[in-house]
PDB file of C-alpha atoms in Angstrom:
ATOM      1  CA  MET A  30     -59.414  27.914  23.251  1.00  0.00           C
ATOM      2  CA  SER A  31     -57.155  30.489  21.669  1.00  0.00           C
ATOM      3  CA  LEU A  32     -56.375  32.186  18.372  1.00  0.00           C
ATOM      4  CA  PRO A  33     -52.863  33.508  17.622  1.00  0.00           C
ATOM      5  CA  VAL A  34     -52.794  36.749  15.633  1.00  0.00           C
ATOM      6  CA  ASN A  35     -49.636  37.936  13.941  1.00  0.00           C
ATOM      7  CA  GLY A  36     -48.301  40.657  11.709  1.00  0.00           C
ATOM      8  CA  GLU A  37     -50.575  43.506  10.664  1.00  0.00           C
ATOM      9  CA  LEU A  38     -53.666  41.944  12.261  1.00  0.00           C
ATOM     10  CA  ARG A  39     -51.976  41.885  15.651  1.00  0.00           C
ATOM     11  CA  HIS A  40     -50.902  45.518  15.248  1.00  0.00           C
ATOM     12  CA  ARG A  41     -54.437  46.573  14.278  1.00  0.00           C
ATOM     13  CA  ILE A  42     -55.935  44.908  17.345  1.00  0.00           C
ATOM     14  CA  GLU A  43     -53.306  46.468  19.616  1.00  0.00           C
ATOM     15  CA  ARG A  44     -53.902  49.925  18.097  1.00  0.00           C
ATOM     16  CA  ALA A  45     -57.654  49.537  18.506  1.00  0.00           C
ATOM     17  CA  LEU A  46     -57.222  48.516  22.146  1.00  0.00           C
ATOM     18  CA  ALA A  47     -55.037  51.548  22.781  1.00  0.00           C
ATOM     19  CA  ARG A  48     -57.646  53.808  21.192  1.00  0.00           C
ATOM     20  CA  PHE A  49     -60.874  52.445  22.650  1.00  0.00           C
ATOM     21  CA  SER A  50     -60.073  50.764  25.984  1.00  0.00           C
ATOM     22  CA  PRO A  51     -59.490  54.035  27.940  1.00  0.00           C
ATOM     23  CA  SER A  52     -63.175  54.885  27.407  1.00  0.00           C
ATOM     24  CA  TRP A  53     -64.194  51.627  29.139  1.00  0.00           C
ATOM     25  CA  GLU A  54     -63.073  52.993  32.495  1.00  0.00           C
ATOM     26  CA  GLY A  55     -66.000  53.128  34.888  1.00  0.00           C
ATOM     27  CA  ARG A  56     -68.309  51.003  32.748  1.00  0.00           C
ATOM     28  CA  ASP A  57     -69.745  47.790  34.172  1.00  0.00           C
ATOM     29  CA  ALA A  58     -68.073  44.457  33.478  1.00  0.00           C
ATOM     30  CA  ALA A  59     -70.729  43.303  31.011  1.00  0.00           C
ATOM     31  CA  ARG A  60     -70.443  46.466  28.910  1.00  0.00           C
ATOM     32  CA  ARG A  61     -66.617  46.247  28.844  1.00  0.00           C
ATOM     33  CA  ALA A  62     -66.799  42.598  27.785  1.00  0.00           C
ATOM     34  CA  VAL A  63     -69.115  43.368  24.865  1.00  0.00           C
ATOM     35  CA  ALA A  64     -66.985  46.336  23.769  1.00  0.00           C
ATOM     36  CA  LEU A  65     -63.884  44.130  23.727  1.00  0.00           C
ATOM     37  CA  LYS A  66     -65.649  41.496  21.622  1.00  0.00           C
ATOM     38  CA  MET A  67     -66.872  44.116  19.150  1.00  0.00           C
ATOM     39  CA  LEU A  68     -63.373  45.557  18.887  1.00  0.00           C
ATOM     40  CA  ILE A  69     -61.719  42.175  18.251  1.00  0.00           C
ATOM     41  CA  LEU A  70     -64.431  40.955  15.876  1.00  0.00           C
ATOM     42  CA  CYS A  71     -64.207  44.168  13.859  1.00  0.00           C
ATOM     43  CA  GLU A  72     -60.507  43.638  13.207  1.00  0.00           C
ATOM     44  CA  LEU A  73     -60.883  39.895  12.548  1.00  0.00           C
ATOM     45  CA  ALA A  74     -63.645  40.695  10.041  1.00  0.00           C
ATOM     46  CA  GLY A  75     -61.360  42.940   8.021  1.00  0.00           C
ATOM     47  CA  GLY A  76     -61.699  46.345   9.649  1.00  0.00           C
ATOM     48  CA  ARG A  77     -64.188  49.158  10.133  1.00  0.00           C
ATOM     49  CA  LEU A  78     -65.065  49.784   6.464  1.00  0.00           C
ATOM     50  CA  ARG A  79     -65.873  46.153   5.724  1.00  0.00           C
ATOM     51  CA  VAL A  80     -67.965  45.792   8.897  1.00  0.00           C
ATOM     52  CA  VAL A  81     -70.093  48.909   8.411  1.00  0.00           C
ATOM     53  CA  ASP A  82     -70.716  47.911   4.790  1.00  0.00           C
ATOM     54  CA  ALA A  83     -71.530  44.250   5.516  1.00  0.00           C
ATOM     55  CA  LEU A  84     -73.747  44.941   8.525  1.00  0.00           C
ATOM     56  CA  GLY A  85     -75.277  48.196   7.307  1.00  0.00           C
ATOM     57  CA  LEU A  86     -74.015  50.148  10.326  1.00  0.00           C
ATOM     58  CA  LYS A  87     -73.036  53.779  10.586  1.00  0.00           C
ATOM     59  CA  ASP A  88     -69.453  54.655  11.527  1.00  0.00           C
ATOM     60  CA  ASN A  89     -70.498  56.372  14.748  1.00  0.00           C
ATOM     61  CA  THR A  90     -72.708  53.404  15.704  1.00  0.00           C
ATOM     62  CA  LEU A  91     -69.780  51.005  15.421  1.00  0.00           C
ATOM     63  CA  ASP A  92     -67.543  53.406  17.353  1.00  0.00           C
ATOM     64  CA  ASN A  93     -70.141  53.655  20.130  1.00  0.00           C
ATOM     65  CA  TYR A  94     -70.104  49.872  20.420  1.00  0.00           C
ATOM     66  CA  ARG A  95     -66.314  49.787  20.616  1.00  0.00           C
ATOM     67  CA  HIS A  96     -66.202  52.665  23.104  1.00  0.00           C
ATOM     68  CA  GLY A  97     -68.718  50.813  25.270  1.00  0.00           C
ATOM     69  CA  LYS A  98     -71.214  53.684  25.089  1.00  0.00           C
ATOM     70  CA  THR A  99     -73.964  51.439  23.706  1.00  0.00           C
ATOM     71  CA  GLU A 100     -74.448  47.699  23.251  1.00  0.00           C
ATOM     72  CA  PRO A 101     -75.190  45.974  19.939  1.00  0.00           C
ATOM     73  CA  ARG A 102     -78.151  43.707  19.418  1.00  0.00           C
ATOM     74  CA  HIS A 103     -77.523  40.023  19.970  1.00  0.00           C
ATOM     75  CA  SER A 104     -78.218  39.469  16.275  1.00  0.00           C
ATOM     76  CA  THR A 105     -75.554  42.053  15.362  1.00  0.00           C
ATOM     77  CA  LEU A 106     -72.951  40.209  17.433  1.00  0.00           C
ATOM     78  CA  ASN A 107     -73.940  36.947  15.758  1.00  0.00           C
ATOM     79  CA  MET A 108     -73.624  38.417  12.258  1.00  0.00           C
ATOM     80  CA  LEU A 109     -70.263  39.979  13.101  1.00  0.00           C
ATOM     81  CA  ALA A 110     -68.983  36.693  14.523  1.00  0.00           C
ATOM     82  CA  GLU A 111     -69.982  34.941  11.295  1.00  0.00           C
ATOM     83  CA  LEU A 112     -68.285  37.659   9.239  1.00  0.00           C
ATOM     84  CA  ALA A 113     -65.119  37.252  11.328  1.00  0.00           C
ATOM     85  CA  ASP A 114     -65.310  33.442  11.052  1.00  0.00           C
ATOM     86  CA  VAL A 115     -65.511  33.087  14.841  1.00  0.00           C
ATOM     87  CA  PRO A 116     -67.829  30.329  16.184  1.00  0.00           C
ATOM     88  CA  ILE A 117     -70.977  31.937  17.594  1.00  0.00           C
ATOM     89  CA  GLU A 118     -70.758  29.791  20.730  1.00  0.00           C
ATOM     90  CA  TYR A 119     -67.542  31.658  21.615  1.00  0.00           C
ATOM     91  CA  LEU A 120     -69.646  34.778  22.262  1.00  0.00           C
ATOM     92  CA  GLY A 121     -70.623  33.284  25.621  1.00  0.00           C
ATOM     93  CA  ASN A 122     -66.988  32.982  26.702  1.00  0.00           C
ATOM     94  CA  ASP A 123     -64.685  35.476  28.390  1.00  0.00           C
ATOM     95  CA  TRP A 124     -62.296  37.077  25.889  1.00  0.00           C
ATOM     96  CA  SER A 125     -58.837  38.472  26.487  1.00  0.00           C
ATOM     97  CA  VAL A 126     -55.787  39.409  24.427  1.00  0.00           C
ATOM     98  CA  GLU A 127     -52.250  38.702  25.608  1.00  0.00           C
ATOM     99  CA  GLU A 128     -49.018  38.840  23.626  1.00  0.00           C
ATOM    100  CA  GLY A 129     -50.660  38.362  20.248  1.00  0.00           C
ATOM    101  CA  VAL A 130     -53.051  35.605  21.338  1.00  0.00           C
ATOM    102  CA  ILE A 131     -56.834  35.934  21.689  1.00  0.00           C
ATOM    103  CA  TYR A 132     -58.161  33.684  24.461  1.00  0.00           C
ATOM    104  CA  PHE A 133     -61.762  32.454  24.560  1.00  0.00           C
ATOM    105  CA  SER A 134     -62.125  31.148  28.102  1.00  0.00           C
ATOM    106  CA  PRO A 135     -65.278  29.266  29.166  1.00  0.00           C
ATOM    107  CA  ARG A 136     -66.983  31.141  31.950  1.00  0.00           C
ATOM    108  CA  GLU A 137     -66.719  29.748  35.429  1.00  0.00           C
ATOM    109  CA  VAL A 138     -69.875  27.808  36.255  1.00  0.00           C
ATOM    110  CA  LEU A 139     -71.236  28.038  39.758  1.00  0.00           C
ATOM    111  CA  PRO A 140     -72.283  24.700  41.286  1.00  0.00           C
ATOM    112  CA  PRO A 141     -75.981  23.977  40.799  1.00  0.00           C
ATOM    113  CA  GLY A 142     -78.298  24.149  43.761  1.00  0.00           C
ATOM    114  CA  PHE A 143     -78.273  26.351  46.805  1.00  0.00           C
ATOM    115  CA  SER A 144     -77.542  25.890  50.468  1.00  0.00           C
ATOM    116  CA  GLU A 145     -80.086  26.202  53.241  1.00  0.00           C
ATOM    117  CA  PRO A 146     -80.099  29.417  55.316  1.00  0.00           C
ATOM    118  CA  SER A 147     -76.930  29.687  57.363  1.00  0.00           C
ATOM    119  CA  PRO A 148     -75.358  32.177  59.786  1.00  0.00           C
ATOM    120  CA  LEU A 149     -74.087  34.064  56.705  1.00  0.00           C
ATOM    121  CA  TRP A 150     -77.495  35.602  56.169  1.00  0.00           C
ATOM    122  CA  ASN A 151     -77.125  37.530  59.404  1.00  0.00           C
ATOM    123  CA  ASP A 152     -73.763  38.972  58.331  1.00  0.00           C
ATOM    124  CA  ALA A 153     -73.926  42.758  57.944  1.00  0.00           C
ATOM    125  CA  ASP A 154     -72.126  42.532  54.587  1.00  0.00           C
ATOM    126  CA  ARG A 155     -74.497  39.921  53.163  1.00  0.00           C
ATOM    127  CA  VAL A 156     -78.006  39.985  51.788  1.00  0.00           C
ATOM    128  CA  VAL A 157     -80.337  37.002  51.556  1.00  0.00           C
ATOM    129  CA  ILE A 158     -82.060  36.367  48.216  1.00  0.00           C
ATOM    130  CA  PRO A 159     -85.195  34.153  48.252  1.00  0.00           C
ATOM    131  CA  ALA A 160     -86.230  31.712  45.561  1.00  0.00           C
ATOM    132  CA  TYR A 161     -88.887  32.663  43.035  1.00  0.00           C
ATOM    133  CA  SER A 162     -92.321  31.128  43.420  1.00  0.00           C
ATOM    134  CA  ASP A 163     -95.039  31.138  40.774  1.00  0.00           C
ATOM    135  CA  GLU A 164     -97.264  32.333  43.593  1.00  0.00           C
ATOM    136  CA  GLU A 165     -94.947  35.278  44.194  1.00  0.00           C
ATOM    137  CA  ASP A 166     -96.387  37.638  46.797  1.00  0.00           C
ATOM    138  CA  GLY A 167     -93.227  39.628  47.418  1.00  0.00           C
ATOM    139  CA  GLN A 168     -92.942  38.311  50.987  1.00  0.00           C
ATOM    140  CA  PRO A 169     -91.388  34.815  50.905  1.00  0.00           C
ATOM    141  CA  SER A 170     -90.970  33.156  54.288  1.00  0.00           C
ATOM    142  CA  LEU A 171     -87.978  31.321  55.712  1.00  0.00           C
ATOM    143  CA  ASP A 172     -90.443  28.920  57.309  1.00  0.00           C
ATOM    144  CA  ARG A 173     -91.596  27.533  53.960  1.00  0.00           C
ATOM    145  CA  PRO A 174     -89.964  24.102  53.486  1.00  0.00           C
ATOM    146  CA  ASP A 175     -89.759  24.512  49.679  1.00  0.00           C
ATOM    147  CA  THR A 176     -88.082  27.932  49.767  1.00  0.00           C
ATOM    148  CA  THR A 177     -84.415  28.169  48.750  1.00  0.00           C
ATOM    149  CA  TRP A 178     -82.129  30.981  49.808  1.00  0.00           C
ATOM    150  CA  ALA A 179     -78.660  32.271  48.985  1.00  0.00           C
ATOM    151  CA  ALA A 180     -76.541  34.786  50.866  1.00  0.00           C
ATOM    152  CA  MET A 181     -74.539  37.068  48.561  1.00  0.00           C
ATOM    153  CA  PRO A 182     -72.171  40.016  49.153  1.00  0.00           C
ATOM    154  CA  ARG A 183     -73.933  43.378  48.982  1.00  0.00           C
ATOM    155  CA  SER A 184     -71.066  44.752  46.873  1.00  0.00           C
ATOM    156  CA  LEU A 185     -72.167  42.592  43.921  1.00  0.00           C
ATOM    157  CA  TRP A 186     -75.662  44.070  43.837  1.00  0.00           C
ATOM    158  CA  ALA A 187     -74.286  47.582  44.317  1.00  0.00           C
ATOM    159  CA  LYS A 188     -72.116  47.040  41.230  1.00  0.00           C
ATOM    160  CA  LEU A 189     -75.177  45.948  39.263  1.00  0.00           C
ATOM    161  CA  SER A 190     -77.325  48.797  40.635  1.00  0.00           C
ATOM    162  CA  VAL A 191     -79.959  46.264  41.639  1.00  0.00           C
ATOM    163  CA  ASP A 192     -82.086  46.375  44.787  1.00  0.00           C
ATOM    164  CA  PRO A 193     -81.603  42.926  46.408  1.00  0.00           C
ATOM    165  CA  GLU A 194     -85.191  43.011  47.673  1.00  0.00           C
ATOM    166  CA  ASN A 195     -86.303  42.727  44.042  1.00  0.00           C
ATOM    167  CA  LEU A 196     -84.171  39.661  43.315  1.00  0.00           C
ATOM    168  CA  ARG A 197     -85.321  36.060  43.172  1.00  0.00           C
ATOM    169  CA  ILE A 198     -83.357  32.867  42.559  1.00  0.00           C
ATOM    170  CA  VAL A 199     -84.242  30.318  39.888  1.00  0.00           C
ATOM    171  CA  SER A 200     -82.228  27.266  38.872  1.00  0.00           C
ATOM    172  CA  ALA A 201     -81.800  27.039  35.081  1.00  0.00           C
ATOM    173  CA  ARG A 202     -83.258  23.963  33.402  1.00  0.00           C
ATOM    174  CA  GLY A 203     -82.182  22.580  30.063  1.00  0.00           C
ATOM    175  CA  ASP A 204     -79.754  23.863  27.447  1.00  0.00           C
ATOM    176  CA  SER A 205     -81.896  26.331  25.492  1.00  0.00           C
ATOM    177  CA  MET A 206     -79.677  29.253  26.600  1.00  0.00           C
ATOM    178  CA  SER A 207     -76.373  27.391  26.345  1.00  0.00           C
ATOM    179  CA  PRO A 208     -73.545  28.390  26.353  1.00  0.00           C
ATOM    180  CA  THR A 209     -74.604  31.632  28.062  1.00  0.00           C
ATOM    181  CA  ILE A 210     -76.586  29.849  30.778  1.00  0.00           C
ATOM    182  CA  VAL A 211     -75.937  26.168  31.440  1.00  0.00           C
ATOM    183  CA  ASP A 212     -78.301  23.603  32.900  1.00  0.00           C
ATOM    184  CA  GLY A 213     -78.495  23.901  36.683  1.00  0.00           C
ATOM    185  CA  ALA A 214     -76.857  27.329  36.877  1.00  0.00           C
ATOM    186  CA  PRO A 215     -78.232  29.660  39.578  1.00  0.00           C
ATOM    187  CA  MET A 216     -80.006  32.634  38.026  1.00  0.00           C
ATOM    188  CA  PHE A 217     -80.710  35.866  39.891  1.00  0.00           C
ATOM    189  CA  VAL A 218     -83.791  37.554  38.464  1.00  0.00           C
ATOM    190  CA  ASP A 219     -84.748  41.205  39.000  1.00  0.00           C
ATOM    191  CA  ILE A 220     -88.552  41.029  39.290  1.00  0.00           C
ATOM    192  CA  SER A 221     -88.820  44.835  39.127  1.00  0.00           C
ATOM    193  CA  ASP A 222     -87.395  44.964  35.579  1.00  0.00           C
ATOM    194  CA  ARG A 223     -89.947  43.790  33.004  1.00  0.00           C
ATOM    195  CA  LYS A 224     -89.301  46.408  30.302  1.00  0.00           C
ATOM    196  CA  LEU A 225     -88.135  43.848  27.693  1.00  0.00           C
ATOM    197  CA  GLU A 226     -85.146  45.820  26.418  1.00  0.00           C
ATOM    198  CA  ASP A 227     -83.537  44.697  23.190  1.00  0.00           C
ATOM    199  CA  GLY A 228     -80.730  42.165  23.694  1.00  0.00           C
ATOM    200  CA  ARG A 229     -81.477  41.542  27.385  1.00  0.00           C
ATOM    201  CA  VAL A 230     -82.294  38.156  28.905  1.00  0.00           C
ATOM    202  CA  TYR A 231     -85.598  37.629  30.742  1.00  0.00           C
ATOM    203  CA  LEU A 232     -87.422  34.900  32.632  1.00  0.00           C
ATOM    204  CA  PHE A 233     -90.963  34.125  31.454  1.00  0.00           C
ATOM    205  CA  ASP A 234     -93.663  32.156  33.265  1.00  0.00           C
ATOM    206  CA  VAL A 235     -95.556  30.208  30.600  1.00  0.00           C
ATOM    207  CA  GLY A 236     -97.782  28.295  33.004  1.00  0.00           C
ATOM    208  CA  GLU A 237     -96.367  24.804  33.174  1.00  0.00           C
ATOM    209  CA  GLU A 238     -92.759  25.929  33.243  1.00  0.00           C
ATOM    210  CA  LEU A 239     -90.374  28.855  33.406  1.00  0.00           C
ATOM    211  CA  ILE A 240     -88.338  29.684  30.313  1.00  0.00           C
ATOM    212  CA  VAL A 241     -85.425  32.042  29.726  1.00  0.00           C
ATOM    213  CA  ARG A 242     -85.095  33.895  26.443  1.00  0.00           C
ATOM    214  CA  ARG A 243     -83.192  36.809  24.967  1.00  0.00           C
ATOM    215  CA  VAL A 244     -85.394  39.614  23.628  1.00  0.00           C
ATOM    216  CA  GLN A 245     -84.965  41.063  20.166  1.00  0.00           C
ATOM    217  CA  ARG A 246     -87.190  43.977  19.212  1.00  0.00           C
ATOM    218  CA  LEU A 247     -88.407  44.047  15.609  1.00  0.00           C
ATOM    219  CA  PRO A 248     -90.025  46.724  13.433  1.00  0.00           C
ATOM    220  CA  HIS A 249     -93.677  47.559  14.087  1.00  0.00           C
ATOM    221  CA  GLY A 250     -93.370  46.645  17.779  1.00  0.00           C
ATOM    222  CA  SER A 251     -93.188  42.853  17.537  1.00  0.00           C
ATOM    223  CA  LEU A 252     -90.682  40.723  19.458  1.00  0.00           C
ATOM    224  CA  GLU A 253     -88.538  37.664  18.959  1.00  0.00           C
ATOM    225  CA  LEU A 254     -87.851  35.534  22.027  1.00  0.00           C
ATOM    226  CA  LEU A 255     -84.491  33.997  21.182  1.00  0.00           C
ATOM    227  CA  PRO A 256     -82.811  30.926  22.647  1.00  0.00           C
ATOM    228  CA  ASP A 257     -79.022  31.251  22.563  1.00  0.00           C
ATOM    229  CA  ASN A 258     -78.833  27.606  21.503  1.00  0.00           C
ATOM    230  CA  LEU A 259     -80.253  28.176  18.021  1.00  0.00           C
ATOM    231  CA  GLU A 260     -79.023  24.799  16.798  1.00  0.00           C
ATOM    232  CA  ARG A 261     -81.632  22.983  18.888  1.00  0.00           C
ATOM    233  CA  TYR A 262     -84.320  25.552  19.649  1.00  0.00           C
ATOM    234  CA  ARG A 263     -86.365  27.928  17.525  1.00  0.00           C
ATOM    235  CA  PRO A 264     -87.179  31.585  18.215  1.00  0.00           C
ATOM    236  CA  GLN A 265     -90.710  32.530  19.223  1.00  0.00           C
ATOM    237  CA  HIS A 266     -92.350  35.450  17.442  1.00  0.00           C
ATOM    238  CA  VAL A 267     -94.667  37.640  19.528  1.00  0.00           C
ATOM    239  CA  LEU A 268     -96.857  40.206  17.817  1.00  0.00           C
ATOM    240  CA  LYS A 269     -97.354  43.607  19.412  1.00  0.00           C
ATOM    241  CA  ASP A 270    -100.974  42.803  20.275  1.00  0.00           C
ATOM    242  CA  GLY A 271     -99.950  39.570  22.007  1.00  0.00           C
ATOM    243  CA  GLN A 272     -97.344  41.032  24.327  1.00  0.00           C
ATOM    244  CA  ALA A 273     -99.917  41.859  26.999  1.00  0.00           C
ATOM    245  CA  ASP A 274    -100.369  38.111  27.488  1.00  0.00           C
ATOM    246  CA  LEU A 275     -96.674  37.538  28.227  1.00  0.00           C
ATOM    247  CA  LYS A 276     -96.021  36.902  31.904  1.00  0.00           C
ATOM    248  CA  VAL A 277     -92.575  38.416  32.408  1.00  0.00           C
ATOM    249  CA  VAL A 278     -91.074  37.378  35.732  1.00  0.00           C
ATOM    250  CA  GLY A 279     -88.126  39.736  35.371  1.00  0.00           C
ATOM    251  CA  ARG A 280     -84.693  40.305  33.882  1.00  0.00           C
ATOM    252  CA  VAL A 281     -81.965  37.746  34.476  1.00  0.00           C
ATOM    253  CA  ARG A 282     -79.064  39.731  35.912  1.00  0.00           C
ATOM    254  CA  VAL A 283     -76.643  37.000  36.968  1.00  0.00           C
ATOM    255  CA  ALA A 284     -76.366  33.372  35.882  1.00  0.00           C
ATOM    256  CA  SER A 285     -72.843  32.126  36.661  1.00  0.00           C
ATOM    257  CA  ARG A 286     -71.796  35.494  35.213  1.00  0.00           C
ATOM    258  CA  ILE A 287     -73.068  39.045  35.003  1.00  0.00           C
ATOM    259  CA  LEU A 288     -75.487  39.467  32.062  1.00  0.00           C
TER     260      LEU A 288
END
């Protein structure tokens, strides 16, 4: 999928890239990706003045998004995509700009399922991540026949600033988080992170099943648990008083891509 941009629009995007992209140096891949999308969407939507007026943002807030200093809410990205006439499902793709063409590339999907423990897990440059169990005791055993493991390079977790000992693997089920997370995709969940930050994706244990939802914080302390596939699934509203009953497994950090 691609979108050619010509004339003044192309020049505006190129000028914006020259201005903002140097400040992305040193930021993690997810933050750079969001900053690029905000930058492109801003120009496609008609420029800074139209965006701040339509979305009710402050100039410095929009600049912080484009500099990669802060991340917008998921709802803000959705509204900006609609304003720019870009399909919302493209937000889950990888974006790039080359020679006047914007590319929306579907993210590479890892094969579903996981291999059994192999000699890789003894490699000094690898770390073994156990599967999540609803009877999580923090000490899964290789001897359990229903336990699944994956050996991953330590450099990945160092980049994410995640302690591998706090990670658990879960296989995604269904399409409620599509296109961000597809059915069968391996998800790596940080069970030490249950803060429910705005815009982040978390795994919840609702008793009979595990569900993945994006968190949106609302005024007065309430929450919306958002599916990314809003065409087929509805958000769940959680009042402030009811949040103590939520069983948060942890934050989804990787699911075929860094989140």
